[in-house]
mmCIF file of C-alpha atoms and ligand atoms in Angstrom:
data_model
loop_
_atom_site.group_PDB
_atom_site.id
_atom_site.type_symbol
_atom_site.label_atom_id
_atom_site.label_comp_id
_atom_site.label_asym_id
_atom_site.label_seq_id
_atom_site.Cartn_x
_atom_site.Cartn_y
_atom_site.Cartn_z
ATOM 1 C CA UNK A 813 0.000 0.000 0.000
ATOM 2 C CA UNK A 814 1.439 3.316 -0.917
ATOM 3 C CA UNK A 815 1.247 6.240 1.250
ATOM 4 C CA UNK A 816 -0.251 8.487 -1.575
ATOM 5 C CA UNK A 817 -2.998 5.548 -1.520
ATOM 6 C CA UNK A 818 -3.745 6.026 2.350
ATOM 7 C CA UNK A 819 -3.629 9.886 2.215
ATOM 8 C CA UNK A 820 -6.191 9.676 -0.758
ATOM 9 C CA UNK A 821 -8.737 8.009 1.676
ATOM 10 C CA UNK A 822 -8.093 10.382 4.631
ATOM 11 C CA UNK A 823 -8.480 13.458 2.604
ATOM 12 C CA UNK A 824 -11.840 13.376 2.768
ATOM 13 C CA UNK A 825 -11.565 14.965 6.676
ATOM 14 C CA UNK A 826 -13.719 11.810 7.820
ATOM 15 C CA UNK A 827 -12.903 9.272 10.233
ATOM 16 C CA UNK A 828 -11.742 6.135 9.261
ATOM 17 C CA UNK A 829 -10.822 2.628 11.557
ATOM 18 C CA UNK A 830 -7.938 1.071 10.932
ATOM 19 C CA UNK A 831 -9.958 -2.053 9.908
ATOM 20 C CA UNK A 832 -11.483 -0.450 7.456
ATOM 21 C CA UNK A 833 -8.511 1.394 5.839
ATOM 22 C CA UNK A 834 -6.825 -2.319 6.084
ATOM 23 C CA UNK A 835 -9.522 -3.507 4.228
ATOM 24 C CA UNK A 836 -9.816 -1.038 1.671
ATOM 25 C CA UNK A 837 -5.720 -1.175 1.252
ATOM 26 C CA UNK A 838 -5.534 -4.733 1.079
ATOM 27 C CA UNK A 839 -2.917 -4.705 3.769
ATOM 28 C CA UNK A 840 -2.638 -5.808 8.103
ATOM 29 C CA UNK A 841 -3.655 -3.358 10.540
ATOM 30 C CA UNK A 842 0.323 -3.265 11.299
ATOM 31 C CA UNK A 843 0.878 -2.112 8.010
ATOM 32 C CA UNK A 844 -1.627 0.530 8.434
ATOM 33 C CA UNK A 845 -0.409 1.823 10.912
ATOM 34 C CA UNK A 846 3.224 2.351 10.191
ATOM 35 C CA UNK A 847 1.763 4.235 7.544
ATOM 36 C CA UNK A 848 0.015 6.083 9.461
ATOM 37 C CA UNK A 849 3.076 7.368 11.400
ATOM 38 C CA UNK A 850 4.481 8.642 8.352
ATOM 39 C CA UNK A 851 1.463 10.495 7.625
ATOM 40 C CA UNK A 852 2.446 12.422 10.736
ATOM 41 C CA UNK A 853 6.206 12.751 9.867
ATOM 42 C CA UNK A 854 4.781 14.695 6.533
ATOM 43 C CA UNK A 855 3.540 17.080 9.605
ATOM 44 C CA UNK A 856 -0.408 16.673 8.656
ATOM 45 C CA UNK A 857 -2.794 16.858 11.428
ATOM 46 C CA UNK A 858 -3.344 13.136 12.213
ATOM 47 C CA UNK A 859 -6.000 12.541 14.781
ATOM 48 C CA UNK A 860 -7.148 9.535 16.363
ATOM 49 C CA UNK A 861 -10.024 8.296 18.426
ATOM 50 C CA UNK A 862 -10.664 5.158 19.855
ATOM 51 C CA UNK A 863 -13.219 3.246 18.669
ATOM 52 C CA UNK A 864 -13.365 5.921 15.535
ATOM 53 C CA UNK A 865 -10.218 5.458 14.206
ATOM 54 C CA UNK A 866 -8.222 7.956 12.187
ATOM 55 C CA UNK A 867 -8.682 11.249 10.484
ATOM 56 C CA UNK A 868 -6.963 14.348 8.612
ATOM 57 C CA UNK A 869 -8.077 17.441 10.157
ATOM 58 C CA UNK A 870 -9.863 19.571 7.782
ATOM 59 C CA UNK A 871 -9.078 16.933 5.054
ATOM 60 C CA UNK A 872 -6.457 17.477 2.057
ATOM 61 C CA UNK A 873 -7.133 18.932 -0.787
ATOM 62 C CA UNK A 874 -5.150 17.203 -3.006
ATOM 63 C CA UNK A 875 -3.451 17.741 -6.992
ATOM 64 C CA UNK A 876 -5.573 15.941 -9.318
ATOM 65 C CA UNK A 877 -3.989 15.299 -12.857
ATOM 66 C CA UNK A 878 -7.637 14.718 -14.031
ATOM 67 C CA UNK A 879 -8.967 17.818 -12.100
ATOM 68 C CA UNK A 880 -6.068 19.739 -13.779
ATOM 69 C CA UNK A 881 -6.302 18.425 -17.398
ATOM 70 C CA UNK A 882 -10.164 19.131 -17.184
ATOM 71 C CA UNK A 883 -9.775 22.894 -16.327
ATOM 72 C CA UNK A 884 -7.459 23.193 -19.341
ATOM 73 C CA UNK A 885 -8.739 24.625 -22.564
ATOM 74 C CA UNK A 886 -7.642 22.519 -26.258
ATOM 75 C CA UNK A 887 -5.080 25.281 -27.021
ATOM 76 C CA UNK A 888 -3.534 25.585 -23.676
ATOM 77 C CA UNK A 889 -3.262 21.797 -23.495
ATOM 78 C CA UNK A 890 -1.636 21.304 -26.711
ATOM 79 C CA UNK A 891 0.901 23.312 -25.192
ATOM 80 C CA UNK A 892 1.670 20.640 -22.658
ATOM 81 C CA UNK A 893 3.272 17.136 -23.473
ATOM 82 C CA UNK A 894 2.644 16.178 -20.010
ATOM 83 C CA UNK A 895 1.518 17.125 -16.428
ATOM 84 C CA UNK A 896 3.210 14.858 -13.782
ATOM 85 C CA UNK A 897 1.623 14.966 -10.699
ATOM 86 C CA UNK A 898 3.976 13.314 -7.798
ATOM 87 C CA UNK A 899 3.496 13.292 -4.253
ATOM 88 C CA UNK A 900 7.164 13.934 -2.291
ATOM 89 C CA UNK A 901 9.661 14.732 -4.348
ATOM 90 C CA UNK A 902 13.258 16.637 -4.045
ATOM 91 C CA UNK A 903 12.237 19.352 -6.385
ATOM 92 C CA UNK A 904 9.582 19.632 -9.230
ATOM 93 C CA UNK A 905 12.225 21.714 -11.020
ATOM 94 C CA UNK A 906 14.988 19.200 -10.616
ATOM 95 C CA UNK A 907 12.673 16.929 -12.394
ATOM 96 C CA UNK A 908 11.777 19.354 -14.995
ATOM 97 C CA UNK A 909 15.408 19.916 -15.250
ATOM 98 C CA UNK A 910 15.726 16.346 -16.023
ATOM 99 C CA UNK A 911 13.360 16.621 -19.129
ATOM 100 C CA UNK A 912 14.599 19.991 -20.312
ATOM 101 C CA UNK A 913 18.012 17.924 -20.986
ATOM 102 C CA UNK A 914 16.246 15.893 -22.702
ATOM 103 C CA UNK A 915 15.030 18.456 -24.920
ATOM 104 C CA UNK A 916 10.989 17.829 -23.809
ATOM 105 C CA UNK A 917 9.387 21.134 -23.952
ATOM 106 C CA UNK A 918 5.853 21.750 -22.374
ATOM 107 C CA UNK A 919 6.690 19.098 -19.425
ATOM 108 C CA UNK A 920 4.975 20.275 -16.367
ATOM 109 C CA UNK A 921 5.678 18.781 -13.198
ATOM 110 C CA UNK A 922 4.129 19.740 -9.694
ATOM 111 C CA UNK A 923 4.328 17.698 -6.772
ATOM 112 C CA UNK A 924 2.472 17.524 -3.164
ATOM 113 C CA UNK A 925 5.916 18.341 -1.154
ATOM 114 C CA UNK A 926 9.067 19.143 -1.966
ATOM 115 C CA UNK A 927 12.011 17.798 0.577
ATOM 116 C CA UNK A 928 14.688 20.144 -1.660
ATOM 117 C CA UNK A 929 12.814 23.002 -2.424
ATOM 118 C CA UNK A 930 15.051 25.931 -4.215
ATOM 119 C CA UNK A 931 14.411 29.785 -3.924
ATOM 120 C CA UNK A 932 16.403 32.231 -5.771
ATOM 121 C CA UNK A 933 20.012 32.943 -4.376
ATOM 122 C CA UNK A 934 20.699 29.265 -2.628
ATOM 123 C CA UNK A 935 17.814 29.935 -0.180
ATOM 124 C CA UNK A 936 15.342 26.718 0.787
ATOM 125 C CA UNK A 937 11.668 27.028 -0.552
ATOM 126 C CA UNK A 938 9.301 26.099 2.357
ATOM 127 C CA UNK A 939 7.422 23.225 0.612
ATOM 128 C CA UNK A 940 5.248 20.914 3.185
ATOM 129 C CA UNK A 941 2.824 18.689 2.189
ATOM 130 C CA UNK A 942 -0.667 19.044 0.262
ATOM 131 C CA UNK A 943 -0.627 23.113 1.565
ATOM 132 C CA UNK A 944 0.861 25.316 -1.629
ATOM 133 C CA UNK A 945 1.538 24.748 -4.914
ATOM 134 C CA UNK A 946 5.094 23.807 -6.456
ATOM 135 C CA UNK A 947 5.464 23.436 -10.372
ATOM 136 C CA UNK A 948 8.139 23.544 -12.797
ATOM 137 C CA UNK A 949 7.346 23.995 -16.115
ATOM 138 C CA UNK A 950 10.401 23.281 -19.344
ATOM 139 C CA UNK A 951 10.262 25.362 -22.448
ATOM 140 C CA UNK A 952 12.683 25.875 -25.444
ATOM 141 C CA UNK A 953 13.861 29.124 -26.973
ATOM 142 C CA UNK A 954 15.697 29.310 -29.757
ATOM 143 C CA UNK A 955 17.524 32.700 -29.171
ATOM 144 C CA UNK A 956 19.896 32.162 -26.318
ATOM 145 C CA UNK A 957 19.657 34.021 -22.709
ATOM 146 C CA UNK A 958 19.775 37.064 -24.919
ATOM 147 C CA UNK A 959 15.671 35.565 -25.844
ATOM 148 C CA UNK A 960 15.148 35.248 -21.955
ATOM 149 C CA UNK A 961 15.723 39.569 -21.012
ATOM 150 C CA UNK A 962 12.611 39.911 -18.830
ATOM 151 C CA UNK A 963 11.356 36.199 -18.913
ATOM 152 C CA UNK A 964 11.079 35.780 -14.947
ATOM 153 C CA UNK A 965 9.487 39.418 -14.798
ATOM 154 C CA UNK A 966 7.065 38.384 -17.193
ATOM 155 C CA UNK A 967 6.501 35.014 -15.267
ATOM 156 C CA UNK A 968 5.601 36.700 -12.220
ATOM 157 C CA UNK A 969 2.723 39.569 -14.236
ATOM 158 C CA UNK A 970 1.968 35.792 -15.326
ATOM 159 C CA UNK A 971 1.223 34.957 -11.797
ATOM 160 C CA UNK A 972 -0.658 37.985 -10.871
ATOM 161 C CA UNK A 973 -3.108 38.237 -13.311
ATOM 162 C CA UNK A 974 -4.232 34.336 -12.813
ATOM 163 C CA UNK A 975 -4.664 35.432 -8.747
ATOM 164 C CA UNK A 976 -6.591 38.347 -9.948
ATOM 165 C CA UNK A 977 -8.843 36.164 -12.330
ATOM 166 C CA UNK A 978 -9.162 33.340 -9.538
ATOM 167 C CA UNK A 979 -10.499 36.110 -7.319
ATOM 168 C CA UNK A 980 -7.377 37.310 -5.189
ATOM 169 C CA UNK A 981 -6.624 40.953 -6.149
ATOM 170 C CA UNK A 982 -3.829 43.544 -4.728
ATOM 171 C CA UNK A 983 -0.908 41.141 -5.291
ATOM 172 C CA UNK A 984 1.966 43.416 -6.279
ATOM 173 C CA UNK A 985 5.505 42.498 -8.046
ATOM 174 C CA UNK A 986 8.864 42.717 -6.124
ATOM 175 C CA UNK A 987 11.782 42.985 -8.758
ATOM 176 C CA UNK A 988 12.621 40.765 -10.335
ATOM 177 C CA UNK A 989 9.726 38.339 -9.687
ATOM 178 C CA UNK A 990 8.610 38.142 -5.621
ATOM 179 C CA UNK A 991 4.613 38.135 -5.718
ATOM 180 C CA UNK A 992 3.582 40.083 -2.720
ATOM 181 C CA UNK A 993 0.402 40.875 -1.001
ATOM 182 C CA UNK A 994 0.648 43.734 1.587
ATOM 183 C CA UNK A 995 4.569 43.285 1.682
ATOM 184 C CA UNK A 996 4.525 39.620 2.112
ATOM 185 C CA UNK A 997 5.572 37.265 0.019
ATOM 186 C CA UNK A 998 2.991 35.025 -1.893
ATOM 187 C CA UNK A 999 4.878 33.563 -4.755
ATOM 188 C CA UNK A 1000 8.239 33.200 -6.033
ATOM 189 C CA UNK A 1001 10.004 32.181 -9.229
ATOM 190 C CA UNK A 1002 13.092 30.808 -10.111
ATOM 191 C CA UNK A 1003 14.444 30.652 -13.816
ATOM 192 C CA UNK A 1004 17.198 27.952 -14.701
ATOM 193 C CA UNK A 1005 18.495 27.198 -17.892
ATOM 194 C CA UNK A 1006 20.465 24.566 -20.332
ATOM 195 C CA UNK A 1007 21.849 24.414 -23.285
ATOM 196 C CA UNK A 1008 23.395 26.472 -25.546
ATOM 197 C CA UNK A 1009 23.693 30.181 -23.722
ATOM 198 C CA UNK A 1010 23.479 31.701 -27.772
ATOM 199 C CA UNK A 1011 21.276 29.285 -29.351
ATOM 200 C CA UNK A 1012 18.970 26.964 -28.870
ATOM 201 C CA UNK A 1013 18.054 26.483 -24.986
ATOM 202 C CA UNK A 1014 15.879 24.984 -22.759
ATOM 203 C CA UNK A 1015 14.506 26.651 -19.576
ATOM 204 C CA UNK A 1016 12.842 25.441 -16.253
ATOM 205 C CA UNK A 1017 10.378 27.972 -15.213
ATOM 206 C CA UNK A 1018 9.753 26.934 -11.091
ATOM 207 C CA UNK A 1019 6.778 28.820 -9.433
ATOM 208 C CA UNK A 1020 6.240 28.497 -5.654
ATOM 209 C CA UNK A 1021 2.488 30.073 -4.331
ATOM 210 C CA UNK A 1022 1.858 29.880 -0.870
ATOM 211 C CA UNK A 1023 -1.913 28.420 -0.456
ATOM 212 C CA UNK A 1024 -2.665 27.023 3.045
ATOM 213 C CA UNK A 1025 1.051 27.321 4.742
ATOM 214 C CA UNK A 1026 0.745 25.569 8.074
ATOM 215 C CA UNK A 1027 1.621 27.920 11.051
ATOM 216 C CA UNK A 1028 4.197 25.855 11.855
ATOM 217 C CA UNK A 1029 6.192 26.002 9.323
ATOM 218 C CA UNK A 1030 9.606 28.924 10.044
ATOM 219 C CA UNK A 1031 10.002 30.884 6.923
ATOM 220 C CA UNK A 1032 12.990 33.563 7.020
ATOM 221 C CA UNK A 1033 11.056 36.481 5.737
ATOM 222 C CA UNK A 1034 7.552 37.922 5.950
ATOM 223 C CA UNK A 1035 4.920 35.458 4.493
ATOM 224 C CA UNK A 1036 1.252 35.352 3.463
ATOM 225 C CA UNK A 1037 -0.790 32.618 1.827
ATOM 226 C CA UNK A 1038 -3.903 32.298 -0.236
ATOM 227 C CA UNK A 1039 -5.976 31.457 2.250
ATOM 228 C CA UNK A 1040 -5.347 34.597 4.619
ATOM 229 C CA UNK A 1041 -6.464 36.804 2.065
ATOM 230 C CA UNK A 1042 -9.425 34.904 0.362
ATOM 231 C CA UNK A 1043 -10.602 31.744 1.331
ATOM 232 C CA UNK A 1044 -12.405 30.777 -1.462
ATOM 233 C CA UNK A 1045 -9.458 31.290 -3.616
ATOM 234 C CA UNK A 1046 -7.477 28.586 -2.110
ATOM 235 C CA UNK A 1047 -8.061 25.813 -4.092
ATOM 236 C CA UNK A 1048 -5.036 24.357 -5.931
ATOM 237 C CA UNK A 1049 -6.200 22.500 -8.574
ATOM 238 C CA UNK A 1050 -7.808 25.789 -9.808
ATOM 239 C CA UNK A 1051 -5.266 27.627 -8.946
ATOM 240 C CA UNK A 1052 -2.589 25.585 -11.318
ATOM 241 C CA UNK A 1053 -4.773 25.939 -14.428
ATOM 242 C CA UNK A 1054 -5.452 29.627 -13.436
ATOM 243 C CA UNK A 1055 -1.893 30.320 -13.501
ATOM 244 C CA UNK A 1056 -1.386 27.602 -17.002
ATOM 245 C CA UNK A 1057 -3.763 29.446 -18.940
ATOM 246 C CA UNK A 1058 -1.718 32.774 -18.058
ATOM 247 C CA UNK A 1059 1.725 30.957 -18.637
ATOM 248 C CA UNK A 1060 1.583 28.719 -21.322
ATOM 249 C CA UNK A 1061 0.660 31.508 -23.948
ATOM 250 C CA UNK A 1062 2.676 33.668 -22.417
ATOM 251 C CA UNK A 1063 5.870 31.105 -23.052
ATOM 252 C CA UNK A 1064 5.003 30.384 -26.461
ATOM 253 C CA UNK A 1065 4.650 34.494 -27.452
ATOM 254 C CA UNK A 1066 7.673 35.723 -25.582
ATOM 255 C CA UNK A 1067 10.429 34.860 -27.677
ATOM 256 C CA UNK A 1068 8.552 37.150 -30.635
ATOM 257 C CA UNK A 1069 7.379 39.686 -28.089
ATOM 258 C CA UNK A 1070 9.708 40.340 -25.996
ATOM 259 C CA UNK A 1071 9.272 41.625 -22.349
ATOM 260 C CA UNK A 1072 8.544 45.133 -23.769
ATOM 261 C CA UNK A 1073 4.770 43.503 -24.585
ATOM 262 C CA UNK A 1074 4.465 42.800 -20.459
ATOM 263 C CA UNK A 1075 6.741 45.751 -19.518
ATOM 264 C CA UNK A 1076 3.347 48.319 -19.086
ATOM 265 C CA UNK A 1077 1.518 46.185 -16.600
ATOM 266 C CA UNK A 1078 4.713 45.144 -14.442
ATOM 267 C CA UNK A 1079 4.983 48.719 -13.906
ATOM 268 C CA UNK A 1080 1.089 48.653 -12.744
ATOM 269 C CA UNK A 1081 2.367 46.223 -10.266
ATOM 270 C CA UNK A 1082 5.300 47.203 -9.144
ATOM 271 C CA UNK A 1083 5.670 47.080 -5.341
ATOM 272 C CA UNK A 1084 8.813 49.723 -4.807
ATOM 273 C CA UNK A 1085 7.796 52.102 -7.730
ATOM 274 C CA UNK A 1086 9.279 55.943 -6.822
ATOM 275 C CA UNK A 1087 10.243 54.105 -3.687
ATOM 276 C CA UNK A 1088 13.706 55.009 -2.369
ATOM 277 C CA UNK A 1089 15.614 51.432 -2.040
ATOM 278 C CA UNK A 1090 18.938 49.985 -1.313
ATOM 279 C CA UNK A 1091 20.451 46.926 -3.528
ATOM 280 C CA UNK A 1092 22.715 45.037 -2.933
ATOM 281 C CA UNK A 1093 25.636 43.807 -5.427
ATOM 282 C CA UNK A 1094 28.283 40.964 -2.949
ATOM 283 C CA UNK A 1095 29.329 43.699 -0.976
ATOM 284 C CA UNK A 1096 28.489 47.252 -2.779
ATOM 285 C CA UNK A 1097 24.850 48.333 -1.886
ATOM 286 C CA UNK A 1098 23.900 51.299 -4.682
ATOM 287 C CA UNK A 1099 20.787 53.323 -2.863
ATOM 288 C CA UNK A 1100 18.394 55.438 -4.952
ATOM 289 C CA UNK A 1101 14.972 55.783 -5.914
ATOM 290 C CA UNK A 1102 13.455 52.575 -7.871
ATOM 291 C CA UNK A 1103 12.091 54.277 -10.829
ATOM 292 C CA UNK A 1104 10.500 51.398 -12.572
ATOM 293 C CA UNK A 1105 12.286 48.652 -15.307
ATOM 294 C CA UNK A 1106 13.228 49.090 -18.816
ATOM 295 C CA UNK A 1107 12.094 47.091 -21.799
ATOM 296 C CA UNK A 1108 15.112 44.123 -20.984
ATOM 297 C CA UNK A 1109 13.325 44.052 -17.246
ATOM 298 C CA UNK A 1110 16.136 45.762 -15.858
ATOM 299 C CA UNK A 1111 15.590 47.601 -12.932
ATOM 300 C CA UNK A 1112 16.293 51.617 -12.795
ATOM 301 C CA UNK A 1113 17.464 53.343 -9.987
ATOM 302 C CA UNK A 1114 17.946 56.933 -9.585
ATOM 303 C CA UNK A 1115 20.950 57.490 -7.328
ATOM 304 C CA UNK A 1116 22.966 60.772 -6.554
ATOM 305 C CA UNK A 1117 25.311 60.070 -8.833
ATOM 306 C CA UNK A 1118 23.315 59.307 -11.762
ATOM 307 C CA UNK A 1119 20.846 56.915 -13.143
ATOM 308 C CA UNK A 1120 21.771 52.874 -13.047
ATOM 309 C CA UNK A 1121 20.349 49.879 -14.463
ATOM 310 C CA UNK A 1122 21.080 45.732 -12.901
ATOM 311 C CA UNK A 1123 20.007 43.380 -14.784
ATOM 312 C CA UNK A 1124 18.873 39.594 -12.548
ATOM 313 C CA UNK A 1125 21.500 37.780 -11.060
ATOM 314 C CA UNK A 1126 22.866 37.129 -7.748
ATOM 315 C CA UNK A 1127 21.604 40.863 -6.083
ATOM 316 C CA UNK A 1128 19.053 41.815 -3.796
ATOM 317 C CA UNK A 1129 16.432 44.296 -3.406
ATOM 318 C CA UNK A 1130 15.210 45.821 -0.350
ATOM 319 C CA UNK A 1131 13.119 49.187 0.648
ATOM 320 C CA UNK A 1132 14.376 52.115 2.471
ATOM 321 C CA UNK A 1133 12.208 54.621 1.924
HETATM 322 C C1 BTN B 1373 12.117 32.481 -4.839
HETATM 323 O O1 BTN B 1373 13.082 32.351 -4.069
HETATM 324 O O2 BTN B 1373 11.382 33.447 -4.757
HETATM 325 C C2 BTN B 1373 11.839 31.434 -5.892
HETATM 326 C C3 BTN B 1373 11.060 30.286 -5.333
HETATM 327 C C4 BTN B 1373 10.742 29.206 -6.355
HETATM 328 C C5 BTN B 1373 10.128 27.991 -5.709
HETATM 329 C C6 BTN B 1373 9.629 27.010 -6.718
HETATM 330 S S1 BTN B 1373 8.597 25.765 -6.023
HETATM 331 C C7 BTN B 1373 8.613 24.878 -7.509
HETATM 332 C C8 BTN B 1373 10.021 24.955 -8.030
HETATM 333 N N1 BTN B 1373 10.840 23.927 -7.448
HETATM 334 C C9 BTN B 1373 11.808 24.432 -6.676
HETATM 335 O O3 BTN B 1373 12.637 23.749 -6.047
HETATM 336 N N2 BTN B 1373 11.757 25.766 -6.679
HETATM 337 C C10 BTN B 1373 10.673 26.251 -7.510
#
């Protein structure tokens, strides 16, 4: 019996016996229930009752490949070659990474947990069990990086506009690509690439959105989640195609478009605009006035001794002002 099999049972919130989950598993009670122990290692709020048995808090709400395909429209989905939904995995993006070697563009995979989770600049992404969502999808460009300028900005207005159309407005962009809501962080995205650096490449787009993040879990910097700000938003299934339908077309269009076509609305949305900020280069920190990005998604500061431009990379943004 696998795990996944057990947790598909108990996410229905509803209590079960350990006869009866024996039963339905076609394994010993014993069995059961040193499954059952590493339902609570995955941190999920296992309760049991004698003489009820066992039950998930509040249920799971769990990825559903067939729930996901569904929402999908014909042209979106001929965009995909596959959607691979796993349970606990290192990293949906070293997966994706995996296939992008490979050359297999449109692979999507997301995954319940991730026990590796990557954030940009070597930092862990929080990723427990059945609570946000964690993709990685591959796509090819023919161009190079130089095809890429703006990519990850144009992920994130991506990301936005799917939270707006799935009911969650005021999310605002932190440059390059944080999605914020009142200051906190919501989303992030993290670009990797292989190939050829001035021809033909293949890129890993990795999105992170907080949904239901347990209170226990320690994150390093201010957080929200779906949930906090609207409830009925937080459904992940819908969420995934809401942000697909705003990602897919957007990855087959950039290459032509460039991020000059997005550049407009990540200004709308940008959380430090005419804010005065500090960045920080290894060990130089240039502090100005953020004055929006140009049409390569660099970011332009205004600083006293005249006006600079950084491109992504390994440097950080923060507000001073
Ligand atoms: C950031 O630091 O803001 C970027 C976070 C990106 C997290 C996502 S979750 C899915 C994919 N797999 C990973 O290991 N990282 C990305």
């Amino acid at each position: 019996m696998s795990l996944e099999t057990l947790l598909a049972v108990l996410a229905d919130g509803e209590f079960h016996s350990g006869d009866e989950l024996g039963g339905v598993l076609g394994v010993s009670r014993t069995a059961v229930w040193k499954q059952l122990k590493k339902v609570e290692e995955l941190g999920l709020p296992l309760e049991s009752i004698k003489g009820k048995g066992y039950c998930i808090k509040d249920g799971l709400d769990l990825l559903s490949a067939p729930a996901i395909q569904k929402g999908l429209s014909a042209e979106i989905s001929s965009l995909i070659s596959d959607i691979d939904v796993r349970g606990v995995i290192d990293s949906t993006s070293v997966a994706a990474m995996e296939k992008a070697v490979q050359g297999e563009k449109g692979y999507i995979c997301t995954a319940e947990q991730q026990t590796a989770g990557r954030g940009r600049r070597g930092r862990a992404w929080a990723s427990p069990y059945a609570s946000n969502l964690y993709f990685s999808v591959v796509w090819e460009f023919g161009g190079g990086a130089a095809s890429l300028e703006g990519l990850s900005l144009a992920v994130g207005v991506a990301v936005v506009d799917a939270l707006e159309k799935s009911g969650l407005t005021g999310s605002q962009l932190k440059w390059p690509n944080d999605v914020l809501y009142q200051g906190r962080k919501l989303a992030g995205v993290l670009l990797e690439m292989t190939g050829d650096p001035s021809g033909r490449c293949h890129v890993v787009i990795g999105v992170g959105l907080n949904v239901s993040m347990p209170k226990s879990v320690s994150i390093d910097q201010p957080w929200i989640d779906v949930m906090s700000v609207n409830e009925g938003a937080a459904n992940r299934n819908q969420l995934l195609v809401a942000i697909l339908n705003e990602l897919m077309p957007l990855l087959s269009s950039f290459e032509g478009q460039g991020f000059n076509a997005y550049r407009d609305r990540w200004q709308s949305l940008d959380a430090f605009a005419e804010t005065e900020v500090a960045m920080t280069l290894g060990s130089d920190i240039v502090v100005g006035k953020a004055i929006g990005v140009d049409g390569t998604g660099a970011i332009i500061i205004e600083t006293a001794s005249g006006v600079r431009k950084f491109n992504g990379g390994e440097v950080s943004l923060r507000a001073t002002g």
